[in-house]
mmCIF file of C-alpha atoms in Angstrom:
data_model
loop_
_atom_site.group_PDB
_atom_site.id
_atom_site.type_symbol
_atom_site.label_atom_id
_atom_site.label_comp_id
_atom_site.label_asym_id
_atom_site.label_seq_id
_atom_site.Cartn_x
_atom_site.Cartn_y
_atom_site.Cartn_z
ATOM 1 C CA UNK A 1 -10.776 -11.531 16.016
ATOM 2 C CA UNK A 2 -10.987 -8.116 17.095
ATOM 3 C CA UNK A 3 -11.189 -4.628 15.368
ATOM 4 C CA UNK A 4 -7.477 -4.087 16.098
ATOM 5 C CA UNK A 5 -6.217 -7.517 14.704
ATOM 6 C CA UNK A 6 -8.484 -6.971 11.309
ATOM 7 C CA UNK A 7 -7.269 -3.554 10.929
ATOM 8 C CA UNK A 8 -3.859 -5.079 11.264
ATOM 9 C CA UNK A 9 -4.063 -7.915 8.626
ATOM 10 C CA UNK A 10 -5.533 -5.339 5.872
ATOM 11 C CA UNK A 11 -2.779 -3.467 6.661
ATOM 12 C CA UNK A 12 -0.103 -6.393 6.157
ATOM 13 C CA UNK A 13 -2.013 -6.781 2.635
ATOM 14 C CA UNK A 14 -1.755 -3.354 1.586
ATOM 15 C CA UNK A 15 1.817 -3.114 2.674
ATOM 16 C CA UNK A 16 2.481 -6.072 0.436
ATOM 17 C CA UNK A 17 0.195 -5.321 -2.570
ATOM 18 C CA UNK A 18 1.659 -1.673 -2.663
ATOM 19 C CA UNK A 19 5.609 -3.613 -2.159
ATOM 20 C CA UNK A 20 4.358 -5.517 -5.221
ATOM 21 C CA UNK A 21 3.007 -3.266 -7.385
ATOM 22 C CA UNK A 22 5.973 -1.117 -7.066
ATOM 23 C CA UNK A 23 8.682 -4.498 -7.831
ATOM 24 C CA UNK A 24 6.582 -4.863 -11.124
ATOM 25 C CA UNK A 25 6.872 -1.732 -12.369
ATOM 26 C CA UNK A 26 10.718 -1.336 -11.455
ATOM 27 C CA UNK A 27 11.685 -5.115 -12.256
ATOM 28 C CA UNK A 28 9.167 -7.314 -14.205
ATOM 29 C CA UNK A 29 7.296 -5.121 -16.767
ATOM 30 C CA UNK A 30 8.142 -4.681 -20.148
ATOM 31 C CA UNK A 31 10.742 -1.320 -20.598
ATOM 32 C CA UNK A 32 10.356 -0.519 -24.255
ATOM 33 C CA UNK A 33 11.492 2.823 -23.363
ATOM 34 C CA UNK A 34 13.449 2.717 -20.693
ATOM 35 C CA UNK A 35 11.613 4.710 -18.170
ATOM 36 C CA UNK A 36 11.371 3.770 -14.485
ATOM 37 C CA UNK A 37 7.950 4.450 -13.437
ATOM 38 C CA UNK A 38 7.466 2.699 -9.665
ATOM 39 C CA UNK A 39 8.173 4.551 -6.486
ATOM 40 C CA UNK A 40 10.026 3.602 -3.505
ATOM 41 C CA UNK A 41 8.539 0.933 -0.999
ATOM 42 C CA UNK A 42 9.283 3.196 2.189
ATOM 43 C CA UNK A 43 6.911 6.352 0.764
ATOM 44 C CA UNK A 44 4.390 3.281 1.075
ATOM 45 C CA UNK A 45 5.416 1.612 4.284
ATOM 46 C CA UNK A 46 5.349 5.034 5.848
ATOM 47 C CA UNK A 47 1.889 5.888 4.900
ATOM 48 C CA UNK A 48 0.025 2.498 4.889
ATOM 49 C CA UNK A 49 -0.363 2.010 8.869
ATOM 50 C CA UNK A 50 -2.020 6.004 8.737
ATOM 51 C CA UNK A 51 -4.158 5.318 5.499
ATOM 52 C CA UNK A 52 -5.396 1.641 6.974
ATOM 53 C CA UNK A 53 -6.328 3.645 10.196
ATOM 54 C CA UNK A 54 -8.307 6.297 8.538
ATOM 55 C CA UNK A 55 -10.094 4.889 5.586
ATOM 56 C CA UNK A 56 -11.210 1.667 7.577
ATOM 57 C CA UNK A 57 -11.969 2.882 11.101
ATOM 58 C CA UNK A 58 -12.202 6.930 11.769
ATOM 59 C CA UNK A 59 -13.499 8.372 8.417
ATOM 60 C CA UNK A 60 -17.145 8.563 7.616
ATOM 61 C CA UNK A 61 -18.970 8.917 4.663
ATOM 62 C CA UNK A 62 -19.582 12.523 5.599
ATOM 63 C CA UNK A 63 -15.858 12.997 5.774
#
């Protein structure tokens, strides 16, 4: 498997932890008060194929 195609598959996993952690804290968790604390799934979608890029291929831990 190469560089591009592992870089890929973290980034499917991120994309759906960060989907998931957002439908639990909108839909699933406990609202005792009412308040609705997740964020939208696009501001991750939009950011995840960037982040994946950086943190796991071009930054160094000099950066």
């Amino acid at each position: 498997m190469s560089d591009i195609n592992h870089l890929k598959t973290v980034e499917q996993r991120l994309l759906w932890l960060s989907h998931w952690m957002i439908h639990n804290a909108n839909h699933i968790r406990p609202k005792v008060d009412g308040i609705k604390v997740g964020g939208h799934q696009a501001s991750s979608a939009s950011m995840v194929s960037i982040m994946t890029a950086l943190y796991f291929s071009a930054l160094r831990p000099e950066d």
